[in-house]
Short mmCIF file of C-alpha atoms and ligand atoms in Angstrom, two decimals:
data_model
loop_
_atom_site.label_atom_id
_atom_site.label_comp_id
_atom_site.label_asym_id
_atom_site.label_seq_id
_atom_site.Cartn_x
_atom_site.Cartn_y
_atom_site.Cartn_z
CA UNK A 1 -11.41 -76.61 -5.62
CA UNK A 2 -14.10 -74.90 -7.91
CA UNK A 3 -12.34 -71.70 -6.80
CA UNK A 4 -9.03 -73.15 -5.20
CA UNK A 5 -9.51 -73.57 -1.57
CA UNK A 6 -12.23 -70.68 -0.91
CA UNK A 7 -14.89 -73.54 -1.05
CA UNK A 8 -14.15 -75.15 2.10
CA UNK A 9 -15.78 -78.68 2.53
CA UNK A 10 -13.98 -79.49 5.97
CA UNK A 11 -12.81 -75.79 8.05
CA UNK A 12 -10.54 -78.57 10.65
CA UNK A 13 -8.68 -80.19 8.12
CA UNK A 14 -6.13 -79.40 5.73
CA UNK A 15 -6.95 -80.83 1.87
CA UNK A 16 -4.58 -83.82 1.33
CA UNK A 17 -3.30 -82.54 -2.07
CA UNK A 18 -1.50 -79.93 0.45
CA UNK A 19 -0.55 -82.36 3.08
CA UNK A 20 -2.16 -83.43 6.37
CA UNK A 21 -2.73 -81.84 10.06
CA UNK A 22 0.27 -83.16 11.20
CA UNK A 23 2.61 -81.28 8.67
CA UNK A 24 1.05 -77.91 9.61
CA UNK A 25 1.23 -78.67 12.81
CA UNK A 26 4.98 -78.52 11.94
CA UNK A 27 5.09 -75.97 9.44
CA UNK A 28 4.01 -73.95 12.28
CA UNK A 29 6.12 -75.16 14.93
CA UNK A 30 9.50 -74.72 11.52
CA UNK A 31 7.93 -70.99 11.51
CA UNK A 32 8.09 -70.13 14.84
CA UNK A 33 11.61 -71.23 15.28
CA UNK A 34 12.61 -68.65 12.78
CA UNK A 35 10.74 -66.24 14.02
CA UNK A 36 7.91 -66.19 11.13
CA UNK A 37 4.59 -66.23 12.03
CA UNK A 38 1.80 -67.85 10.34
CA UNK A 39 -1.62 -66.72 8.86
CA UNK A 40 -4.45 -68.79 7.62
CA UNK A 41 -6.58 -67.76 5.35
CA UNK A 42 -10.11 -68.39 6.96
CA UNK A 43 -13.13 -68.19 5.02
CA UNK A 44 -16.06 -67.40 6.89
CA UNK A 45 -19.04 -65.49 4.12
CA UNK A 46 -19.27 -69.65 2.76
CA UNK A 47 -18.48 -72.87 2.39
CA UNK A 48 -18.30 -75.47 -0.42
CA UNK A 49 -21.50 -77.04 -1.76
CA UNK A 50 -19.82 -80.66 0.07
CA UNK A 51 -19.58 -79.47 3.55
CA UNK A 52 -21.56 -81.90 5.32
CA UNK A 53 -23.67 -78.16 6.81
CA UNK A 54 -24.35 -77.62 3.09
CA UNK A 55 -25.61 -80.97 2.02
CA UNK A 56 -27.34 -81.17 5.31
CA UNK A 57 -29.20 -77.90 4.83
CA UNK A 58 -30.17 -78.41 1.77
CA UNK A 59 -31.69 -82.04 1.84
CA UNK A 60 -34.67 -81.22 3.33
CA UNK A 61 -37.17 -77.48 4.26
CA UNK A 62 -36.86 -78.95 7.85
CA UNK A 63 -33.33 -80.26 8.23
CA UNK A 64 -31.78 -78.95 11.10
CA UNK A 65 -29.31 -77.39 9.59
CA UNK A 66 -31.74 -75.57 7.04
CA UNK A 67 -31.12 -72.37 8.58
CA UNK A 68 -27.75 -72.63 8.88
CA UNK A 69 -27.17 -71.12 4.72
CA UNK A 70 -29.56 -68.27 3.28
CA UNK A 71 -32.84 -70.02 1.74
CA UNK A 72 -35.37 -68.04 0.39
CA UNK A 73 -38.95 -68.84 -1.57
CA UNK A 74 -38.76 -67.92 -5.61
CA UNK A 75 -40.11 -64.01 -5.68
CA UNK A 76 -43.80 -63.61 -6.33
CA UNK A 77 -43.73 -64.10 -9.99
CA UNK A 78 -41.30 -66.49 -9.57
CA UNK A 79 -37.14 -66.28 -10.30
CA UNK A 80 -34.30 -65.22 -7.60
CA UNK A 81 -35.60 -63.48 -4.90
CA UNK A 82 -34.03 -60.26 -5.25
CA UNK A 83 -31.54 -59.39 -8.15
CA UNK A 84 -28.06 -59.44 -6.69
CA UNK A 85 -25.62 -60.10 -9.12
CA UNK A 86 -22.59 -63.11 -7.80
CA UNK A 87 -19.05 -62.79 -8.32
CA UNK A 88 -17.28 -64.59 -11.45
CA UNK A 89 -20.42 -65.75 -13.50
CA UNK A 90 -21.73 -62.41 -13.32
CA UNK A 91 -25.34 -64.48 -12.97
CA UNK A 92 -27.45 -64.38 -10.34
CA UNK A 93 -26.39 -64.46 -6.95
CA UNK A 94 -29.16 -67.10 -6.19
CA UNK A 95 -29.56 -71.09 -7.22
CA UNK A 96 -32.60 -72.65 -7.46
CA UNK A 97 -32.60 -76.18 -5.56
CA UNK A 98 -35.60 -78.57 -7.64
CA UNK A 99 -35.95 -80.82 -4.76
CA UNK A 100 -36.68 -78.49 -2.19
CA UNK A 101 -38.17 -75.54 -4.23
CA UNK A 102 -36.26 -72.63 -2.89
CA UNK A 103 -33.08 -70.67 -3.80
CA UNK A 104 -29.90 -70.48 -1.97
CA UNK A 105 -27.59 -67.20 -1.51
CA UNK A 106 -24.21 -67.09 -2.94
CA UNK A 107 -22.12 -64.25 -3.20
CA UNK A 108 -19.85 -66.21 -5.14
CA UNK A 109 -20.14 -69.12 -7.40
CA UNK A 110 -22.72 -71.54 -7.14
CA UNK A 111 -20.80 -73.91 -5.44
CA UNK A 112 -19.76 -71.71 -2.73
CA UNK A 113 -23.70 -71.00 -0.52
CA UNK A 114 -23.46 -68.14 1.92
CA UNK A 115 -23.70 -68.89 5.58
CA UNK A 116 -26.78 -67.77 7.43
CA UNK A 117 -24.12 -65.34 9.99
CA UNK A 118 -27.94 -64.49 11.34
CA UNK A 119 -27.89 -67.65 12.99
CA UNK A 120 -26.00 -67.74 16.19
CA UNK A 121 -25.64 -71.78 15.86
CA UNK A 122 -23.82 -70.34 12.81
CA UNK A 123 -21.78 -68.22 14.70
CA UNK A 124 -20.95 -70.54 17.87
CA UNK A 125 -19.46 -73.12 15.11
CA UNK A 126 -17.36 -70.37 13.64
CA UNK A 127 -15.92 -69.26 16.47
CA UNK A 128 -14.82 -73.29 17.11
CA UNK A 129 -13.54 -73.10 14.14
CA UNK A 130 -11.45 -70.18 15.15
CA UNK A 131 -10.52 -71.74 18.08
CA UNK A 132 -9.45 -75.05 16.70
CA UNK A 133 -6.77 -73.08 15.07
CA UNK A 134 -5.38 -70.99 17.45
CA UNK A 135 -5.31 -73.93 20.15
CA UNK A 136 -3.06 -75.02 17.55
CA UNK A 137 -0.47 -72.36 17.83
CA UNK A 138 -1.64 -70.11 14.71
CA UNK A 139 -0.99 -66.04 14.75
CA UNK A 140 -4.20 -65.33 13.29
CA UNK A 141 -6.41 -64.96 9.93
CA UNK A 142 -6.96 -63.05 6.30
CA UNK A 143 -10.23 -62.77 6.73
CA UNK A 144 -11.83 -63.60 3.56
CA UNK A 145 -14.74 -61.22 2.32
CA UNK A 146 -15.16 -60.27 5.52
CA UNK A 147 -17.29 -57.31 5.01
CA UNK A 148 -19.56 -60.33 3.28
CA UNK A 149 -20.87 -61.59 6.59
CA UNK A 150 -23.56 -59.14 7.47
CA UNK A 151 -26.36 -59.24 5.34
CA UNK A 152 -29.41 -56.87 5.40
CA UNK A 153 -32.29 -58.95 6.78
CA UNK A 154 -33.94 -57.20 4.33
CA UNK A 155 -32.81 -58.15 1.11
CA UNK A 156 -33.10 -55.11 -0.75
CA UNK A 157 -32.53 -55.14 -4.39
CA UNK A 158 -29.35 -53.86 -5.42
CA UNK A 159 -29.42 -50.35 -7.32
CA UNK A 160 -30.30 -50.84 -10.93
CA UNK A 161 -27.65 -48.96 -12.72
CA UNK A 162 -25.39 -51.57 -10.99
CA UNK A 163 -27.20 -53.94 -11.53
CA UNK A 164 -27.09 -53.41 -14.97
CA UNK A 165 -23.27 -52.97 -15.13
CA UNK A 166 -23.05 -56.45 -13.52
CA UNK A 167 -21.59 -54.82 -10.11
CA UNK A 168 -21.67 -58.27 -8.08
CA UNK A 169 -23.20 -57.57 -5.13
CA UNK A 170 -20.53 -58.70 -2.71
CA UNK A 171 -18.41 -55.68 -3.67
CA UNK A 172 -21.26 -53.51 -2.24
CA UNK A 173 -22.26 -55.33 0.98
CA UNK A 174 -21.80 -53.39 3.49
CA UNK A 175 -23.87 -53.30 7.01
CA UNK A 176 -23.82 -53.04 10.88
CA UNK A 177 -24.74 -56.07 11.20
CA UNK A 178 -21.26 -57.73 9.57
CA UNK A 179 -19.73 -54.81 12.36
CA UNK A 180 -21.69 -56.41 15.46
CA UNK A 181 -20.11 -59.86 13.85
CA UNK A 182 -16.75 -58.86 13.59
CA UNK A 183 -16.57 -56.99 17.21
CA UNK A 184 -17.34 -61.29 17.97
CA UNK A 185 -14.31 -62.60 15.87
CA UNK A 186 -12.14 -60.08 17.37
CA UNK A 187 -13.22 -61.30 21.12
CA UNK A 188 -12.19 -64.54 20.26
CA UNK A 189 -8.93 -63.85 19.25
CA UNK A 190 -8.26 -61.46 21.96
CA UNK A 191 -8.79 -64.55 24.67
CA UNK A 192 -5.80 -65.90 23.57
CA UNK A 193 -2.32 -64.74 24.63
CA UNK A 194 0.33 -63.46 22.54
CA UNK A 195 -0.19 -61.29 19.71
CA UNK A 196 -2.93 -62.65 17.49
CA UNK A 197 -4.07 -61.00 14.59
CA UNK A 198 -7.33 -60.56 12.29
CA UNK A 199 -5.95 -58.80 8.59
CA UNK A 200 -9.70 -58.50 7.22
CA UNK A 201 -10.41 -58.47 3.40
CA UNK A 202 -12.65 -55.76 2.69
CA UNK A 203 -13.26 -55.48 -1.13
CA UNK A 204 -14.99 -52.69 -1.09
CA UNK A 205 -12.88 -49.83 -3.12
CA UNK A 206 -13.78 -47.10 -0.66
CA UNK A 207 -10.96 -46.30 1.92
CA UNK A 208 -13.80 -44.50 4.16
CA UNK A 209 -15.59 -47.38 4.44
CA UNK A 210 -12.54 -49.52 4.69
CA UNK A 211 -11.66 -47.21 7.61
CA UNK A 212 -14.67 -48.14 9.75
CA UNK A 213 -13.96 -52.20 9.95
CA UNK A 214 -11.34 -51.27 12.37
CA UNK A 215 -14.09 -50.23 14.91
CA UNK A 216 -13.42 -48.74 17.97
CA UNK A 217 -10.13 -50.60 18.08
CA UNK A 218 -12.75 -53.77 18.63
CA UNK A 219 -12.91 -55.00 15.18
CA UNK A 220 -10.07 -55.76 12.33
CA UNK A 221 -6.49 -55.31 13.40
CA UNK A 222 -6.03 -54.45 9.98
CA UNK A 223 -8.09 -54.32 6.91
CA UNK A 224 -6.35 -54.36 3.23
CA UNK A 225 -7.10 -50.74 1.70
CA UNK A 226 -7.12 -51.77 -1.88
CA UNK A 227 -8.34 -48.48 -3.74
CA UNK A 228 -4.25 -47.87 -4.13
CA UNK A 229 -4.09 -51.22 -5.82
CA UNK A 230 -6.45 -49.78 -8.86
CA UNK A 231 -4.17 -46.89 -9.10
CA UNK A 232 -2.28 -46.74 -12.15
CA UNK A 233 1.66 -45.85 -12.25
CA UNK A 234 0.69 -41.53 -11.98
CA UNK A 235 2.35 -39.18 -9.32
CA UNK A 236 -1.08 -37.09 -8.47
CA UNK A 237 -3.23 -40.17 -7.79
CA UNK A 238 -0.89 -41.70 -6.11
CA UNK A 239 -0.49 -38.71 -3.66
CA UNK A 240 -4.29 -38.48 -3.41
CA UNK A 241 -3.72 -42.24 -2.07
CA UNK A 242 -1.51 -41.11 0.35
CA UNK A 243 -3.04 -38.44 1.45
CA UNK A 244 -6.58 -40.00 1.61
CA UNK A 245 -5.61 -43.22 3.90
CA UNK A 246 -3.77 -40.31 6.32
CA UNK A 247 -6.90 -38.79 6.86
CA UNK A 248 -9.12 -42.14 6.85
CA UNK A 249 -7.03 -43.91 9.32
CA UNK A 250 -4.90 -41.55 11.75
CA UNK A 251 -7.63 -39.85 13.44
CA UNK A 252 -9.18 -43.21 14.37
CA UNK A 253 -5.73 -44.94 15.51
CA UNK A 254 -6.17 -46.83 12.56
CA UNK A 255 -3.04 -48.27 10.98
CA UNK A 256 -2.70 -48.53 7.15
CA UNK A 257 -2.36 -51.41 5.03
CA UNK A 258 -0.39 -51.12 1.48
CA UNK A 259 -0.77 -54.24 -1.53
CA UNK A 260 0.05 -53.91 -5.05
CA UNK A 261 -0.28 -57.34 -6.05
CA UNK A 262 -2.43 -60.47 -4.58
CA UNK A 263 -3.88 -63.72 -6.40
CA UNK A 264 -7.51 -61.89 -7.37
CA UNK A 265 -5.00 -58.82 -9.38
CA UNK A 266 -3.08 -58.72 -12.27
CA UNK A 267 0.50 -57.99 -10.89
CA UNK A 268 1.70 -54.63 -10.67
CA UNK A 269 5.37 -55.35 -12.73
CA UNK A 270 2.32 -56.31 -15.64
CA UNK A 271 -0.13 -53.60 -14.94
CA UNK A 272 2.74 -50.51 -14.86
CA UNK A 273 4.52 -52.30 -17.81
CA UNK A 274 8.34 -51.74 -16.62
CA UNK A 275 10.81 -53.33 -14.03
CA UNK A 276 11.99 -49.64 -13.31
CA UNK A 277 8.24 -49.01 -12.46
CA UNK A 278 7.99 -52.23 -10.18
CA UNK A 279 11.10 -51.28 -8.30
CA UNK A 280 9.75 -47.94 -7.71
CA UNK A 281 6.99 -49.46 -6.39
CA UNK A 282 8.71 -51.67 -4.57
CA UNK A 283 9.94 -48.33 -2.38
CA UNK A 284 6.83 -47.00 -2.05
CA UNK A 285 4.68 -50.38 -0.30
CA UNK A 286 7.72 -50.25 2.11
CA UNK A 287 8.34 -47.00 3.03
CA UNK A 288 4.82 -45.60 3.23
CA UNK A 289 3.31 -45.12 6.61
CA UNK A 290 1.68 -48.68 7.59
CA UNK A 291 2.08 -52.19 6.71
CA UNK A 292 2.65 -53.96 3.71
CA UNK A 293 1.57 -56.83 1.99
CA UNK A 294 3.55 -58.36 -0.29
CA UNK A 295 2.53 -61.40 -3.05
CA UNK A 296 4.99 -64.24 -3.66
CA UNK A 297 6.48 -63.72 -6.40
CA UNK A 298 6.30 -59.89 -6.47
CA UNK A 299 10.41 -59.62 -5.35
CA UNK A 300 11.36 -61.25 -8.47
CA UNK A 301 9.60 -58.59 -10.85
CA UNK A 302 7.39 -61.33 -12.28
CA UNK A 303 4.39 -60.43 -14.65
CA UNK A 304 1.19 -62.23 -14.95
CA UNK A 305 1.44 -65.31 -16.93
CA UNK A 306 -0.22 -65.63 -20.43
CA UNK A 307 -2.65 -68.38 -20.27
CA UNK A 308 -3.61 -70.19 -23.63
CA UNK A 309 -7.00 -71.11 -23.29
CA UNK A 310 -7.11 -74.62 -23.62
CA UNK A 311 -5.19 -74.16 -19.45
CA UNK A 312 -7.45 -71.81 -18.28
CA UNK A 313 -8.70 -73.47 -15.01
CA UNK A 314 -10.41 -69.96 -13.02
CA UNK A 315 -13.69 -69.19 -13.79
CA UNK A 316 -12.58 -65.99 -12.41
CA UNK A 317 -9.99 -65.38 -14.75
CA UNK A 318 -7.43 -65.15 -12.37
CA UNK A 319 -4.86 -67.87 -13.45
CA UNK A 320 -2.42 -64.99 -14.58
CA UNK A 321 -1.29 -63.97 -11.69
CA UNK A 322 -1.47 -67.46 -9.53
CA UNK A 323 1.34 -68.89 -12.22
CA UNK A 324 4.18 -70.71 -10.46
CA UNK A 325 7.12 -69.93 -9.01
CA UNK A 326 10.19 -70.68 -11.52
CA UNK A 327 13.01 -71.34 -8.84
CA UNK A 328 15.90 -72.54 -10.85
CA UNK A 329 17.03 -71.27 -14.14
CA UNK A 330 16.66 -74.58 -15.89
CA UNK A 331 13.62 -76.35 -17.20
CA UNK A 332 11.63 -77.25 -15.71
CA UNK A 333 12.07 -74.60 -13.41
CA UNK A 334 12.50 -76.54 -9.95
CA UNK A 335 8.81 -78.54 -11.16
CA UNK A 336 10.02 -82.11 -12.07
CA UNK A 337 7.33 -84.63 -13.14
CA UNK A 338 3.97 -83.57 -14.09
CA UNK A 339 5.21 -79.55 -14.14
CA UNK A 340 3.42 -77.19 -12.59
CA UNK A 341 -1.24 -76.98 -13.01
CA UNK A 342 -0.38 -73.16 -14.65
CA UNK A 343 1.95 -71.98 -17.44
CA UNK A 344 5.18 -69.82 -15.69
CA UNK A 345 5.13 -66.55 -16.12
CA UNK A 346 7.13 -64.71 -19.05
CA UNK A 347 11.57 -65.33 -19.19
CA UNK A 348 11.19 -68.38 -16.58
CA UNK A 349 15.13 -68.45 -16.71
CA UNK A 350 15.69 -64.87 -16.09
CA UNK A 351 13.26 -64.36 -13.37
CA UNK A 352 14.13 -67.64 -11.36
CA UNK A 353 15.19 -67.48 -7.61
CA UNK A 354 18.13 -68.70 -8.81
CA UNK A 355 18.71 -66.51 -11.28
CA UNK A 356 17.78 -63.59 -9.10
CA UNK A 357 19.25 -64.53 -6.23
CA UNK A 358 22.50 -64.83 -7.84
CA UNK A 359 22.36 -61.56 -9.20
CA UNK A 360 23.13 -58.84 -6.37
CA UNK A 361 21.92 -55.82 -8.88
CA UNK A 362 18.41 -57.84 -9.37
CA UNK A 363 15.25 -57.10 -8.15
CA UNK A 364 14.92 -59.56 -5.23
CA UNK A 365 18.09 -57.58 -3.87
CA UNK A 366 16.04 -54.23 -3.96
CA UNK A 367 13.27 -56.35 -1.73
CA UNK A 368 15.71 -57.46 0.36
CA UNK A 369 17.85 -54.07 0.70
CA UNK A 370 14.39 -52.33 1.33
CA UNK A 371 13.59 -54.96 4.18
CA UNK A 372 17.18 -54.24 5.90
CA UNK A 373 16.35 -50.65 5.38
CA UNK A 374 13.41 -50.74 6.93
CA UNK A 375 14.10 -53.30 10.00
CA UNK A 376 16.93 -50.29 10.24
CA UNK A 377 14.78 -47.32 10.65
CA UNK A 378 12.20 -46.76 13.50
CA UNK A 379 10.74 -44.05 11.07
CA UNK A 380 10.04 -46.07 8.44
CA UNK A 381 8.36 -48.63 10.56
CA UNK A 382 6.27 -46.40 13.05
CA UNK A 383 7.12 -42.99 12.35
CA UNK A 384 4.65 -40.05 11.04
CA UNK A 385 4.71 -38.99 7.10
CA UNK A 386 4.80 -35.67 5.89
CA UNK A 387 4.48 -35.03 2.21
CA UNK A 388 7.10 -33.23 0.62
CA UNK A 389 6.10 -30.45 -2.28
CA UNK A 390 7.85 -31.96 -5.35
CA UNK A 391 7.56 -31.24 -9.04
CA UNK A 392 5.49 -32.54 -11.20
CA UNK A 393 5.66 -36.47 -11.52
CA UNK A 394 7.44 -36.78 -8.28
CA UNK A 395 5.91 -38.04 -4.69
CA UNK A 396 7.98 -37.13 -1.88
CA UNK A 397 7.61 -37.53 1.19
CA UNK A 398 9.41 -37.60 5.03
CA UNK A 399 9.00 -40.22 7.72
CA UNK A 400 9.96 -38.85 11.10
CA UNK A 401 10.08 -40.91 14.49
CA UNK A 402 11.37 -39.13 17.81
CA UNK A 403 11.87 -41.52 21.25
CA UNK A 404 13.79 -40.98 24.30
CA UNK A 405 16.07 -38.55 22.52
CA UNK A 406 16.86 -40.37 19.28
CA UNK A 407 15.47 -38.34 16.34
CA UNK A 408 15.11 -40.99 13.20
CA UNK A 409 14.43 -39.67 9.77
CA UNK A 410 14.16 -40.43 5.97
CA UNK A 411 13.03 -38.96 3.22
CA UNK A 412 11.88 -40.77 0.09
CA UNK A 413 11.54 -39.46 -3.65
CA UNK A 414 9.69 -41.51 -6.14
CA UNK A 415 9.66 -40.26 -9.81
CA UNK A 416 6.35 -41.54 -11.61
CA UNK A 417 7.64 -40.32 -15.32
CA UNK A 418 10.49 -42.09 -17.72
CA UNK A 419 12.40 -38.64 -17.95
CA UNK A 420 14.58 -37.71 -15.04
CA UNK A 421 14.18 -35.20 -12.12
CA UNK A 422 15.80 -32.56 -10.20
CA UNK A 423 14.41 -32.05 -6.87
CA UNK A 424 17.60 -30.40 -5.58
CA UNK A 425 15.45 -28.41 -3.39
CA UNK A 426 12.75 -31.16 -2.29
CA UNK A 427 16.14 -32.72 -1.07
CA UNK A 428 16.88 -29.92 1.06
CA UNK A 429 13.64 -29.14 2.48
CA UNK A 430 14.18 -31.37 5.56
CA UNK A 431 17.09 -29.13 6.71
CA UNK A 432 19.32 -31.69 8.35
CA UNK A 433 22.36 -31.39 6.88
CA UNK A 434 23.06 -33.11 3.45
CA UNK A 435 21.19 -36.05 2.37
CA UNK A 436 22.59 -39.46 1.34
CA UNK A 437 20.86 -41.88 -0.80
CA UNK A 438 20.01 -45.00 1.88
CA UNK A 439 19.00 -46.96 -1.21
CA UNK A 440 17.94 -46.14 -4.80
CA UNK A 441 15.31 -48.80 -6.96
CA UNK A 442 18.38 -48.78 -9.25
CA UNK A 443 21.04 -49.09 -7.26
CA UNK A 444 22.80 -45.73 -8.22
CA UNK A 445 24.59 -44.01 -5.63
CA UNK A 446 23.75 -45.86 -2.53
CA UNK A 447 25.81 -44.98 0.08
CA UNK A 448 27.00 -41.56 -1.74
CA UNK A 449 25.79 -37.94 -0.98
CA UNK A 450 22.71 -37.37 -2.76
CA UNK A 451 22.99 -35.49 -5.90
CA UNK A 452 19.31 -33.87 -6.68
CA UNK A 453 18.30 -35.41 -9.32
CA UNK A 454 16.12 -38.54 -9.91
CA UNK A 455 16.34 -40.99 -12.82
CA UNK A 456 13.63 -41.98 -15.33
CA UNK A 457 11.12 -43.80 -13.36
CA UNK A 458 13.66 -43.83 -9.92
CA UNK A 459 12.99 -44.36 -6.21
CA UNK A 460 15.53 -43.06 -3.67
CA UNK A 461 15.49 -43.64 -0.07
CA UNK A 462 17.69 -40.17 1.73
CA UNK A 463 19.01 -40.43 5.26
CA UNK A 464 20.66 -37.52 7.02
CA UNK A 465 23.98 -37.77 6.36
CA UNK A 466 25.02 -37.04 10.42
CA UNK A 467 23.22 -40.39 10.92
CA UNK A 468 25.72 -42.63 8.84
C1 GLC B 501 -11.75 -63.38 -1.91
C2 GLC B 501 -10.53 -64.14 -2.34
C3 GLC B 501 -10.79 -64.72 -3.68
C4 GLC B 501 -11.97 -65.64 -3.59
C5 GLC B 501 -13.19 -64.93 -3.04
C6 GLC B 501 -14.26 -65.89 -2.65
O1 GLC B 501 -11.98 -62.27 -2.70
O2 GLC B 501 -9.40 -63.33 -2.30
O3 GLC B 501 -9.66 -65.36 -4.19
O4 GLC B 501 -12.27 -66.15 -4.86
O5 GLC B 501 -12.88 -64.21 -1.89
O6 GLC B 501 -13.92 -66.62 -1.53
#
């Protein structure tokens, strides 16, 4: 638990402070007989300093398993061997182990030694561990820092000027050889029937790059895009967004992935300041052409927690956004006895799944009136996107599906500024007959004709009226 489950000491067991093998066993059976499927989050760049590998490797120059993690001799006059920076400590990326005079790699923290992927004993016990899971019924992984894997045999220093600004290097690792590895996950999970799936995280903010871990169709089902994620709450980057992952991943048969908020972020209600904004945005991870991803917690509007720092527990400074849950509007929040490990977010009461659940104008009703919208409308779940010109502060744009005869379509207005709108003509740019609002962030006018104008900071979903 130095960084909360992505140091794994044991990858075919579960961590008794979550339960045992038996109760995922049926958590996963519970899921499938509701028709929800169920990811694990696999972590395959490292392990924990425990696993029996690590402690193995590192006990002796000619322990088996010394290859098995990346061990390299001090550099000539002496220190890390090369000067990549890790993740979180901002320190070197290396640790020097007395005993057996050499450094290990880690990307990460210290506690968390890279796997030696070079090592094809390496690889055949990752791919069991792969296995282990699936023959257990699972639908497939988040690949952690998948783009991690590969490293250049090489071990080039990193560019100085990064360096410098502390750029850890695992935000810049990126070679064929991680590529030839992932083209071996995916055969793995291709042998098994049913629709299995590899959602790779590749943190590395360039959507070109992020583009080519899909491969040939032979690597990443998906891969989160998460240059969108660092874009702040402004109507011309957010269309260069757009735009960009339409020309990244349609030519390659790629399909798009959309997150605002995970557990390494602060979330997006916090970073664009307003509930109006975080409904908005709310329309746009749904509606835009691919598939979203969204973070518990997100379809109650909550903001990142403040942490005091006597209960700061991340060394990555990430506790904000991992704060609990507050499910009923009473303390303490649906966490009797020792309470929660974090502080809850901001208005507990207020932003409860009781609270909101109860409330049919809340936010949680916008997620859910989304999800109907979209279970509703082949366009918005496979259909092409056409950006709309729109004034100033205003994305717009039309998602369009024709099969066997049946011509779906919706257009979708999102106003980036606190003033309203008109877009009377955006409206009527589609030419099929008069538009009527499918569902607005606010609520207003649902189910009425549309009437051309957007509110302060307002989403809209249109629908051709001859389709109600
Ligand atoms: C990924 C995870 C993050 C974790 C890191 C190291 O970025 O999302 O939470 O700390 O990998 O495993």
């Amino acid at each position: 638990m130095a960084d909360f489950g992505y140091d794994v000491a044991d990858y075919c067991d579960v961590d008794p402070i979550f339960g045992t093998l038996a109760d995922l066993d049926r958590l996963v059976v519970a899921a499938h007989d509701r028709g929800v499927r169920v990811l694990l989050d696999w972590v395959p760049n490292h392990t924990s300093d425990q696993h029996d590998w690590f402690v193995e490797s590192r006990s002796a120059r000619e322990n088996p398993k010394r290859d098995w993690y990346i061990w390299r001799d001090p550099a000539p006059g002496g220190g890390p061997p090369n000067n990549w920076v890790g993740a979180f400590l901002k320190g070197p990326a290396w640790t020097f182990d007395q005993a057996t005079g050499q450094y290990y790699l880690h990307l990460f923290l210290p506690q968390q030694p890279d796997l030696n992927w070079d090592n094809p004993e390496v690889v055949a016990a990752m791919h069991d561990v792969l296995r282990f899971w699936l023959d257990r019924g699972v639908d497939g992984f988040r690949v952690d820092v998948v783009h991690g894997i590969g490293k250049d045999a090489t071990f080039p220093d990193d560019p100085a000027d990064l360096v410098a600004r502390r750029v850890h290097h695992s935000s810049i690792n990126d070679t064929e050889v991680s590529h030839e590895l992932i083209r071996g996950l995916r055969r793995v999970v291709d042998a098994y029937p049913g629709d299995r799936v590899l959602v790779g995280e590749v943190y590395l903010l360039d959507t070109t790059k992020v583009a080519r871990y899909y491969g040939q169709g032979d690597e990443l089902h998906l891969a989160f895009n998460f240059p969108p994620l660092y874009t702040p709450w402004d109507a011309p980057q957010w269309r260069h967004r757009i735009v960009e992952a339409d020309t990244e991943f349609e030519p390659i048969d790629a399909w798009p992935t959309w997150v605002l908020s995970n557990h390494d972020n602060v979330r997006h209600r916090t970073r664009y300041g307003t509930e109006a904004r975080a409904r908005a945005a709310a329309v746009l991870l749904l509606t835009l052409r691919g598939t979203p991803f969204l973070y518990q917690g997100e379809e109650l509007g909550l903001e990142n927690a403040v942490i005091p720092p006597d209960r700061v527990v991340d060394p990555g400074g990430r506790d904000g956004s991992r704060a609990p849950i507050p499910w009923t509007r009473e303390p303490p929040h649906g966490w009797p006895g020792a309470g929660p490990w974090l502080p809850f977010p901001p208005q507990p009461g207020t932003n409860s799944a009781e609270v909101r659940r109860d409330d049919p104008a809340s936010i949680l009703h916008v997620y859910r009136r989304l999800l109907a919208a979209r279970a509703a409308s082949p366009a918005l779940q496979l259909g092409s996107l056409r950006l709309l010109d729109t004034p100033d502060g205003v994305v717009g744009y039309e998602r369009s599906l024709q099969s066997g005869g049946d011509d779906d379509r919706r257009v979708v207005l999102v106003n980036f500024v606190a003033e309203p709108v008109d877009v009377t003509e955006q409206s009527e740019q589609t030419e099929h007959g008069r538009l009527v609002v499918d569902l607005a962030s606010d609520g207003a006018g649902e189910g009425r004709p549309f009437s051309g104008r957007l509110g302060p900071d307002q989403a809209v979903i249109l629908r051709p009226s001859q389709l109600c």
